[in-house]
PDB file of C-alpha atoms in Angstrom:
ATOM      1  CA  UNK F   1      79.055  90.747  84.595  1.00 48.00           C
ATOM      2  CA  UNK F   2      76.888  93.745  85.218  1.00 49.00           C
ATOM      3  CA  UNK F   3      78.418  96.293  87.392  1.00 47.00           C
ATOM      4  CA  UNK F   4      76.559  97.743  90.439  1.00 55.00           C
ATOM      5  CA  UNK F   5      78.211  99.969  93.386  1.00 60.00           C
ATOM      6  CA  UNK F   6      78.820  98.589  96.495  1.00 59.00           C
ATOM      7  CA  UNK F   7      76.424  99.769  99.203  1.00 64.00           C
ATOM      8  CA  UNK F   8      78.470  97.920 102.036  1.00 72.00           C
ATOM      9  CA  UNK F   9      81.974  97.043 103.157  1.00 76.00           C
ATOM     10  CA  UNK F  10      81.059  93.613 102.274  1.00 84.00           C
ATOM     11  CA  UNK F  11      80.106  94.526  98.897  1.00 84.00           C
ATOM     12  CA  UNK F  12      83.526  96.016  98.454  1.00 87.00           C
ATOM     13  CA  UNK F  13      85.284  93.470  99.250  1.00 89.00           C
ATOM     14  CA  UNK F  14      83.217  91.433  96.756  1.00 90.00           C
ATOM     15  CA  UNK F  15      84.038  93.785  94.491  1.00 91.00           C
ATOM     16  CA  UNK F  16      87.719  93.887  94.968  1.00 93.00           C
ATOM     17  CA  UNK F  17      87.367  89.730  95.021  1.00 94.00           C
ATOM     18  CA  UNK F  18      86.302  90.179  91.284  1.00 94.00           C
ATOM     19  CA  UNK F  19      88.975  92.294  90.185  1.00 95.00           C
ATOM     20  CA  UNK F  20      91.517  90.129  91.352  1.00 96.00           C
ATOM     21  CA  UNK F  21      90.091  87.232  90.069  1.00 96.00           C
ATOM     22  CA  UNK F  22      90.060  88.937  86.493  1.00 96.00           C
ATOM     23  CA  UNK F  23      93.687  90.083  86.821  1.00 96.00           C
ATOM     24  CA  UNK F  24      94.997  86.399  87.718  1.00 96.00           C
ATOM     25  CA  UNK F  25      92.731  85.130  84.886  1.00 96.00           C
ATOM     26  CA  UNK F  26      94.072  88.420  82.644  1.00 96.00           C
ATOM     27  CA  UNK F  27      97.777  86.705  83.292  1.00 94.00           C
ATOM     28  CA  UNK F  28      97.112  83.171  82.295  1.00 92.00           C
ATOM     29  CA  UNK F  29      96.641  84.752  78.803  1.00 92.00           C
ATOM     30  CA  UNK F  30      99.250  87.526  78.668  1.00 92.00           C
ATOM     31  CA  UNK F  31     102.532  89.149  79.270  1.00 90.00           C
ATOM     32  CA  UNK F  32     102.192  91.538  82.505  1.00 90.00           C
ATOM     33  CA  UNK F  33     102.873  94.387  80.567  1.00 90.00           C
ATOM     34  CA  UNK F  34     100.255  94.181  77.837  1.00 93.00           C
ATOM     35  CA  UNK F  35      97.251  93.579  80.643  1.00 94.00           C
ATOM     36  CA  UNK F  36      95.637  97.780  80.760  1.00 93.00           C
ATOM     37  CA  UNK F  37      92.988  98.877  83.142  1.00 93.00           C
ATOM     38  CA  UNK F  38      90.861  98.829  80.175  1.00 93.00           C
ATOM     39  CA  UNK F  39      91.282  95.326  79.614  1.00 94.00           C
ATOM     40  CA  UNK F  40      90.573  94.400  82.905  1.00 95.00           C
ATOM     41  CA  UNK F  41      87.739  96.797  82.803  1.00 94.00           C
ATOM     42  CA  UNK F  42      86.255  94.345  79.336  1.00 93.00           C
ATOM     43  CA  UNK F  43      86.948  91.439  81.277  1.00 94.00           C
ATOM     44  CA  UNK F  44      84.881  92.493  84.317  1.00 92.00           C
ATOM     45  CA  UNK F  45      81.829  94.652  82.410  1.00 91.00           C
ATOM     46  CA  UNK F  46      82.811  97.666  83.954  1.00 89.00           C
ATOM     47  CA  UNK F  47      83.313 101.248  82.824  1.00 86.00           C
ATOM     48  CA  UNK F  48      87.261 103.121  83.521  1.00 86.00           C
ATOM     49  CA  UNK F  49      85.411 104.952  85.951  1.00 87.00           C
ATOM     50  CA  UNK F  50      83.778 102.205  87.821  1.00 88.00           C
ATOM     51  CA  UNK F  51      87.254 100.134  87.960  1.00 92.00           C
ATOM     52  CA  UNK F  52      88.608 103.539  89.520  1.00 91.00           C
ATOM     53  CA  UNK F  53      86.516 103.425  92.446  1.00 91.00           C
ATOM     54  CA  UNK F  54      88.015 100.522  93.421  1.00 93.00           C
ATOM     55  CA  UNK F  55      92.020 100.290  92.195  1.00 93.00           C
ATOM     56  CA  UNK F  56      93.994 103.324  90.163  1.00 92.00           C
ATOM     57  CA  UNK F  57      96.473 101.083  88.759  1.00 93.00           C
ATOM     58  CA  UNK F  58      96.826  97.450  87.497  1.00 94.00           C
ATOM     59  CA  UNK F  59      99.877  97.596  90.077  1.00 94.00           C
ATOM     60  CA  UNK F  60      97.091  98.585  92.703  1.00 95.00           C
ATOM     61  CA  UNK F  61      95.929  95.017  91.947  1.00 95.00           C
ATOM     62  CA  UNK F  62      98.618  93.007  92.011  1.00 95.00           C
ATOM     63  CA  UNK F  63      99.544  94.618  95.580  1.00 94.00           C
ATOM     64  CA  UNK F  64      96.249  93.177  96.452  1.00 94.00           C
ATOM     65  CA  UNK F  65      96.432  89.900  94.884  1.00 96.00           C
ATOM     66  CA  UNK F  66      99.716  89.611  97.307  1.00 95.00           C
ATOM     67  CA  UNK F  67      98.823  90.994 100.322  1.00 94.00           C
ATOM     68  CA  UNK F  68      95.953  87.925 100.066  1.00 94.00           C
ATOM     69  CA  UNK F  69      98.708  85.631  98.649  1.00 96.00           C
ATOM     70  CA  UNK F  70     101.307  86.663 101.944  1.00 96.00           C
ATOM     71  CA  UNK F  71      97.801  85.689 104.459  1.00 96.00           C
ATOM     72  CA  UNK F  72      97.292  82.436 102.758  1.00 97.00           C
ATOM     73  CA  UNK F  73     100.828  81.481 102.882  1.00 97.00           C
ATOM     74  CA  UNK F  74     101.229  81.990 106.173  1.00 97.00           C
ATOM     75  CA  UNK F  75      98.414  80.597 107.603  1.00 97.00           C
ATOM     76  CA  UNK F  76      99.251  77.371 105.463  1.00 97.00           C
ATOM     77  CA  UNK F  77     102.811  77.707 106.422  1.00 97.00           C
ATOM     78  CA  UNK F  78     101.940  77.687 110.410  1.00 96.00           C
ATOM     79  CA  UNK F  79     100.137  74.654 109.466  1.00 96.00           C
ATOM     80  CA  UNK F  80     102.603  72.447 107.474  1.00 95.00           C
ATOM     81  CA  UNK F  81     105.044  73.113 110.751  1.00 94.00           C
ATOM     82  CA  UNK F  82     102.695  72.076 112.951  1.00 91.00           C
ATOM     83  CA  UNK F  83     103.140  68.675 111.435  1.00 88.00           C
ATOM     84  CA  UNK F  84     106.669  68.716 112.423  1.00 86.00           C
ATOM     85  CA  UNK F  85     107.403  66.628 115.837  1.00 78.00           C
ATOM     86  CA  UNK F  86     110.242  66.836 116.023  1.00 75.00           C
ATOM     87  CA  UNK F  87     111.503  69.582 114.161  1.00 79.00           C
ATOM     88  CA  UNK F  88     114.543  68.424 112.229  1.00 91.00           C
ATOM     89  CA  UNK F  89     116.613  71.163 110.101  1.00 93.00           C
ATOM     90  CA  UNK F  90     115.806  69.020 106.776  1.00 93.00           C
ATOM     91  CA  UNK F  91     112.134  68.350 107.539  1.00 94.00           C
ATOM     92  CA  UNK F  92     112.014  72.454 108.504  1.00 96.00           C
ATOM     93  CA  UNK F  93     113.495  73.362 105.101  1.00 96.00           C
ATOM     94  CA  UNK F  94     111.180  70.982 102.865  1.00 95.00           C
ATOM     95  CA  UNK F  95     108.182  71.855 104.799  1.00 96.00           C
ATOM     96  CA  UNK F  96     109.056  75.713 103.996  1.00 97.00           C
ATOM     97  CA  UNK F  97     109.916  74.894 100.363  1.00 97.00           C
ATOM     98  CA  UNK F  98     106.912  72.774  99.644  1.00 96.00           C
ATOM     99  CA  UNK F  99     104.551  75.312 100.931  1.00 97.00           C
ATOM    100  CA  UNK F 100     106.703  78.132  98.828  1.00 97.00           C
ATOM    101  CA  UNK F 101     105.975  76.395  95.937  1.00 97.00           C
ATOM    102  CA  UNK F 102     102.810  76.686  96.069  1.00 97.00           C
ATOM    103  CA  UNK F 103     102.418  80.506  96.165  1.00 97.00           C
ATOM    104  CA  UNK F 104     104.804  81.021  93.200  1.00 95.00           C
ATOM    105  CA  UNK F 105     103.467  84.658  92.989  1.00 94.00           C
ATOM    106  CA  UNK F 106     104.961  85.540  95.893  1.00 95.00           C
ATOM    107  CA  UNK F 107     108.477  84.422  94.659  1.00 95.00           C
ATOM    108  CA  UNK F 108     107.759  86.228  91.173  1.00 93.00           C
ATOM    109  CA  UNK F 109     106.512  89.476  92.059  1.00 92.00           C
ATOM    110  CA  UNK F 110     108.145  90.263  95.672  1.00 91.00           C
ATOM    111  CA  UNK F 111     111.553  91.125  94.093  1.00 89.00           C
ATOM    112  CA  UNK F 112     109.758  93.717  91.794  1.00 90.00           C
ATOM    113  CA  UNK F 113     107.286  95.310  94.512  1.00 91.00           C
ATOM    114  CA  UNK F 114     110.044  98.357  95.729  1.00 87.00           C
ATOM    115  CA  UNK F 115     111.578  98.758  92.559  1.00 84.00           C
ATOM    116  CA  UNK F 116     108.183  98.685  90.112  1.00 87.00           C
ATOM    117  CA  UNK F 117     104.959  97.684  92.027  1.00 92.00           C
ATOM    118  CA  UNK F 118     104.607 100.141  94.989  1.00 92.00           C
ATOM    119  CA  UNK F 119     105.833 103.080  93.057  1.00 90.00           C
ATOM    120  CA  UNK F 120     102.527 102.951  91.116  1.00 88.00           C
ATOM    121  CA  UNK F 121      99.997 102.662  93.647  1.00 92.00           C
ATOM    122  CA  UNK F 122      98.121 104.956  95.842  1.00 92.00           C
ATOM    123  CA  UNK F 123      99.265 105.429  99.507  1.00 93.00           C
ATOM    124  CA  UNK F 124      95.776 104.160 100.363  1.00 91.00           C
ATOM    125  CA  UNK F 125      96.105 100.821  99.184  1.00 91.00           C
ATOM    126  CA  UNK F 126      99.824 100.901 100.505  1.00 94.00           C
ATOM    127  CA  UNK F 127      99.249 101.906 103.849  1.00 95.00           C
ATOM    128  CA  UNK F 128      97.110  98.232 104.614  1.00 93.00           C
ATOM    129  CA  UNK F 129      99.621  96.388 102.481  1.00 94.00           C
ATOM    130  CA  UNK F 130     102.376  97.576 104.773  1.00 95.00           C
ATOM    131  CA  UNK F 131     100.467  96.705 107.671  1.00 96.00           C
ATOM    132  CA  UNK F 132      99.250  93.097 106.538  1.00 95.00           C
ATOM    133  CA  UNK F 133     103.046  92.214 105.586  1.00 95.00           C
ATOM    134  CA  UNK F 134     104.255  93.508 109.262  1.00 96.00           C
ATOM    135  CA  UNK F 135     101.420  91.637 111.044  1.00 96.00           C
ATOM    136  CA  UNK F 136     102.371  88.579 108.878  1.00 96.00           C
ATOM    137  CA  UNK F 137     106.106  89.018 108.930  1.00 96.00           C
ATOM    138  CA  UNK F 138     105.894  89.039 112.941  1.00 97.00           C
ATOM    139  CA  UNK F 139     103.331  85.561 112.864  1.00 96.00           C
ATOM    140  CA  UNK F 140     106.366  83.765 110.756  1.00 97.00           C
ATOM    141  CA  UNK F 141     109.571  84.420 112.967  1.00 97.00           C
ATOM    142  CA  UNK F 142     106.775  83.103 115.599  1.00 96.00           C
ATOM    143  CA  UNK F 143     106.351  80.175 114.217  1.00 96.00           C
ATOM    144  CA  UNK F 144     110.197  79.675 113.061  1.00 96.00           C
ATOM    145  CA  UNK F 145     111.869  80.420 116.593  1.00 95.00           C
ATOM    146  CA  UNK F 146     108.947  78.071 117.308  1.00 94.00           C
ATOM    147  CA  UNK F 147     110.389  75.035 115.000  1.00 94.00           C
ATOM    148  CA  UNK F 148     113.734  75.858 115.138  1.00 94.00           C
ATOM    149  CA  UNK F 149     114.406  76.718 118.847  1.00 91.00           C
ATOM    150  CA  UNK F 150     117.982  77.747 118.056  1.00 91.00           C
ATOM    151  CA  UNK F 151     117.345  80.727 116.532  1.00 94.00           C
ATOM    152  CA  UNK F 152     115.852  84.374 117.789  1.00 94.00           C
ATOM    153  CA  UNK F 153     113.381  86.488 116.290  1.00 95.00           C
ATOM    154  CA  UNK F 154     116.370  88.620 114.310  1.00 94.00           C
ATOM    155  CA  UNK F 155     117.785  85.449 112.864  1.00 95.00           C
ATOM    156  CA  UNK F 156     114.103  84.541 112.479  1.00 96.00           C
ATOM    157  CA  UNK F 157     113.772  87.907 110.267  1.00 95.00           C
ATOM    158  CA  UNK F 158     116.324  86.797 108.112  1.00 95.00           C
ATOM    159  CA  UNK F 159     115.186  83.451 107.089  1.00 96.00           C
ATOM    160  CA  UNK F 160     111.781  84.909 106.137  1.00 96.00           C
ATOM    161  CA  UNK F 161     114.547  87.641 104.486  1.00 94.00           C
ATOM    162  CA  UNK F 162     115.568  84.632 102.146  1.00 94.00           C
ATOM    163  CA  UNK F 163     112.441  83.871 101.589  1.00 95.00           C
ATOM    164  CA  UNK F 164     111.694  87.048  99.506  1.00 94.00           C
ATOM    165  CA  UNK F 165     114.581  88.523  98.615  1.00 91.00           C
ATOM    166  CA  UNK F 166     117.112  85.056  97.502  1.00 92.00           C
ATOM    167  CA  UNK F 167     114.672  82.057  97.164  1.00 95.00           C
ATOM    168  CA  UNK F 168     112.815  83.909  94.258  1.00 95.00           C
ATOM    169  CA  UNK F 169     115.752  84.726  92.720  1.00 93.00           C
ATOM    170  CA  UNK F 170     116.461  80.491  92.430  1.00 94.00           C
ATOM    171  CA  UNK F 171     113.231  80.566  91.580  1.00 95.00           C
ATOM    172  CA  UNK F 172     113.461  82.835  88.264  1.00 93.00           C
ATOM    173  CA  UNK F 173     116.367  80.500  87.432  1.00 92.00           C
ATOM    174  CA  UNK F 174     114.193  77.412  87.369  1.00 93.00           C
ATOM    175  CA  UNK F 175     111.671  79.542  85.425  1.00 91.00           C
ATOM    176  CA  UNK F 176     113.078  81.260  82.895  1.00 90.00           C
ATOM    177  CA  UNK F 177     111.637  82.160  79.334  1.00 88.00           C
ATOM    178  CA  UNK F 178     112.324  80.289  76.289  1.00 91.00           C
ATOM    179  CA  UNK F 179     114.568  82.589  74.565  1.00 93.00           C
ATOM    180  CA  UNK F 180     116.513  82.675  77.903  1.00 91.00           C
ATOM    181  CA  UNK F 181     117.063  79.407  78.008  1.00 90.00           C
ATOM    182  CA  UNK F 182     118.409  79.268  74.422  1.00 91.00           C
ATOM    183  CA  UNK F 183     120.683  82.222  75.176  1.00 94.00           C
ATOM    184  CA  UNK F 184     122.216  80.710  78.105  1.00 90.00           C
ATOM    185  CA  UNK F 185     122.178  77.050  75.921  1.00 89.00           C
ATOM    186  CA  UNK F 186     124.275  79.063  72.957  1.00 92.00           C
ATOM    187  CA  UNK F 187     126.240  80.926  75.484  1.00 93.00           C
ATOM    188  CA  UNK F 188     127.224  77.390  76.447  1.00 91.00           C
ATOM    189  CA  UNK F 189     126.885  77.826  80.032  1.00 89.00           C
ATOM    190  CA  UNK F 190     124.954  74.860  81.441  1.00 86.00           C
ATOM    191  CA  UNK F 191     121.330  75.056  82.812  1.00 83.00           C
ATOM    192  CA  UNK F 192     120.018  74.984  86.561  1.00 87.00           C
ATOM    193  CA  UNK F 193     120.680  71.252  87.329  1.00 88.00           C
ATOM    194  CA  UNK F 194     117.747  69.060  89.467  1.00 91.00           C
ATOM    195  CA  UNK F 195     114.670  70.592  90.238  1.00 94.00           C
ATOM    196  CA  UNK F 196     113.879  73.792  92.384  1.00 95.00           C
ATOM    197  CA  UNK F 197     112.469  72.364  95.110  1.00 96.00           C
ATOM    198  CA  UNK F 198     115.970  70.347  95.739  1.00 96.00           C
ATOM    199  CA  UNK F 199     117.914  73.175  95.171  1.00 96.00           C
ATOM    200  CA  UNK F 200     115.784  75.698  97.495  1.00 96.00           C
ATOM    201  CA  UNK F 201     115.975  73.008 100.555  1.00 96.00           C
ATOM    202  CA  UNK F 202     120.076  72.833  99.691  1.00 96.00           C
ATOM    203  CA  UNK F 203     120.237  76.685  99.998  1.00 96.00           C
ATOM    204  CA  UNK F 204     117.863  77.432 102.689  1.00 96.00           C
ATOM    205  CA  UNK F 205     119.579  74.529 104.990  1.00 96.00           C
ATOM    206  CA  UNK F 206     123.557  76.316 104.170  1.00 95.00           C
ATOM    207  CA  UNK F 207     121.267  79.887 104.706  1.00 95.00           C
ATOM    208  CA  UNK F 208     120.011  78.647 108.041  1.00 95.00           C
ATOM    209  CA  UNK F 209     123.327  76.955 109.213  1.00 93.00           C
ATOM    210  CA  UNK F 210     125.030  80.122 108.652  1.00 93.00           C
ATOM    211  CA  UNK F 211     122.022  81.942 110.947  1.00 92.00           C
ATOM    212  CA  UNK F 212     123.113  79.036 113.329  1.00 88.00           C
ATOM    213  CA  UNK F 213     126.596  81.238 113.820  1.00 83.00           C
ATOM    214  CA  UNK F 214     126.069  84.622 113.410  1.00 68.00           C
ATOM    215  CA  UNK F 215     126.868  85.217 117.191  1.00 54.00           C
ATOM    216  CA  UNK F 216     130.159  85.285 116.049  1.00 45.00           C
ATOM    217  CA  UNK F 217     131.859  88.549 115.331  1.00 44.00           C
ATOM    218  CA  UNK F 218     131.369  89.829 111.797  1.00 43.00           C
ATOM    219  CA  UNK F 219     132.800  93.755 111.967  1.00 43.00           C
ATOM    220  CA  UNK F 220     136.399  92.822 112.878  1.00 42.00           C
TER     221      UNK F 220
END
């Protein structure tokens, strides 16, 4: 690929298109922490200095490669629901799991994006990040308080809550390296059990019938 600088917005953004692109190809083929901006650089034909113009950090790129993840799932998760008539707490929870499954990303890298990711990234790429996951955040408890009529936009907060802060936690569970899964095998303690798709519709249903009661009083 021979690099030329973007004249245009639209340019940019092809640019920025290409990086990604390279950075999810980049970690097909190696551990997170062994991918270097002058890697990706190789990869993409461009010089240190023409990568700068564009990200500062390989963290700079995976806040991108989310913020795109977080507008596809949403817009595919406002579509799965729509296919729900009527909404049944069940059907809600495998709808939601299926399409979580299907932006794995999301449930591997949210966890880390406080503690690791957004500590490493310019506040001009984290300003629009911020904004994009607000914008999206308030589209979701729409379309929740929307399915499940029972619940208000602060209970709706939560379940998207368990969506990024417990579900990829079960997730990391049902994904764990090799020489995890022999040191929990020789520590005899048993392995996840079923799949997690089953397990993630158990929890979220128990999550969600707990969101059913929290009118009742909790600082006694």
């Amino acid at each position: 690929m021979t690099f030329q600088r973007a004249r245009n917005d639209e340019q940019r953004q092809i640019r920025i298109n290409q990086i990604t692109t390279a950075m999810i190809e980049l970690m097909e083929d190696l551990p997170f922490d062994k991918i270097t901006m002058k890697k990706l650089g190789e990869k993409l034909s461009f010089t240190r200095n023409n990568l700068y113009q564009y990200v500062k950090s390989k963290n700079e790129v995976i806040l991108l490669i989310i913020q795109q993840d977080f507008i596809d799932w949403a817009n595919d998760l406002h579509h799965n629901l729509q296919t729900l008539n009527p909404t049944s707490l069940g059907g809600f929870c495998k709808v939601w799991v299926q399409t979580a499954v299907k932006y794995p990303r999301i449930l591997h890298w949210f966890p880390l994006l406080g503690e690791l990711i957004e500590k490493d990234v310019t506040l001009e790429k984290l300003i629009p990040f911020k904004k994009n996951y607000f914008e999206i955040l308030e589209k979701v408890k729409k379309d929740i308080v929307k399915a499940l009529s029972k619940l208000d936009s602060t209970q709706a907060e939560r379940l998207v809550y368990f969506h990024l802060r417990v579900l990829p936690h079960l997730f990391h569970l049902y994904n764990e390296s090799t020489i995890q899964k022999e040191a929990i095998k020789q520590a005899g303690y048993p392995g996840p059990q079923g799949s997690f798709e089953e397990q993630a519709e158990i929890e979220m249903q128990i999550y969600v019938n707990g969101l059913y009661n929290t009118d009742l009083e909790i600082n006694e």
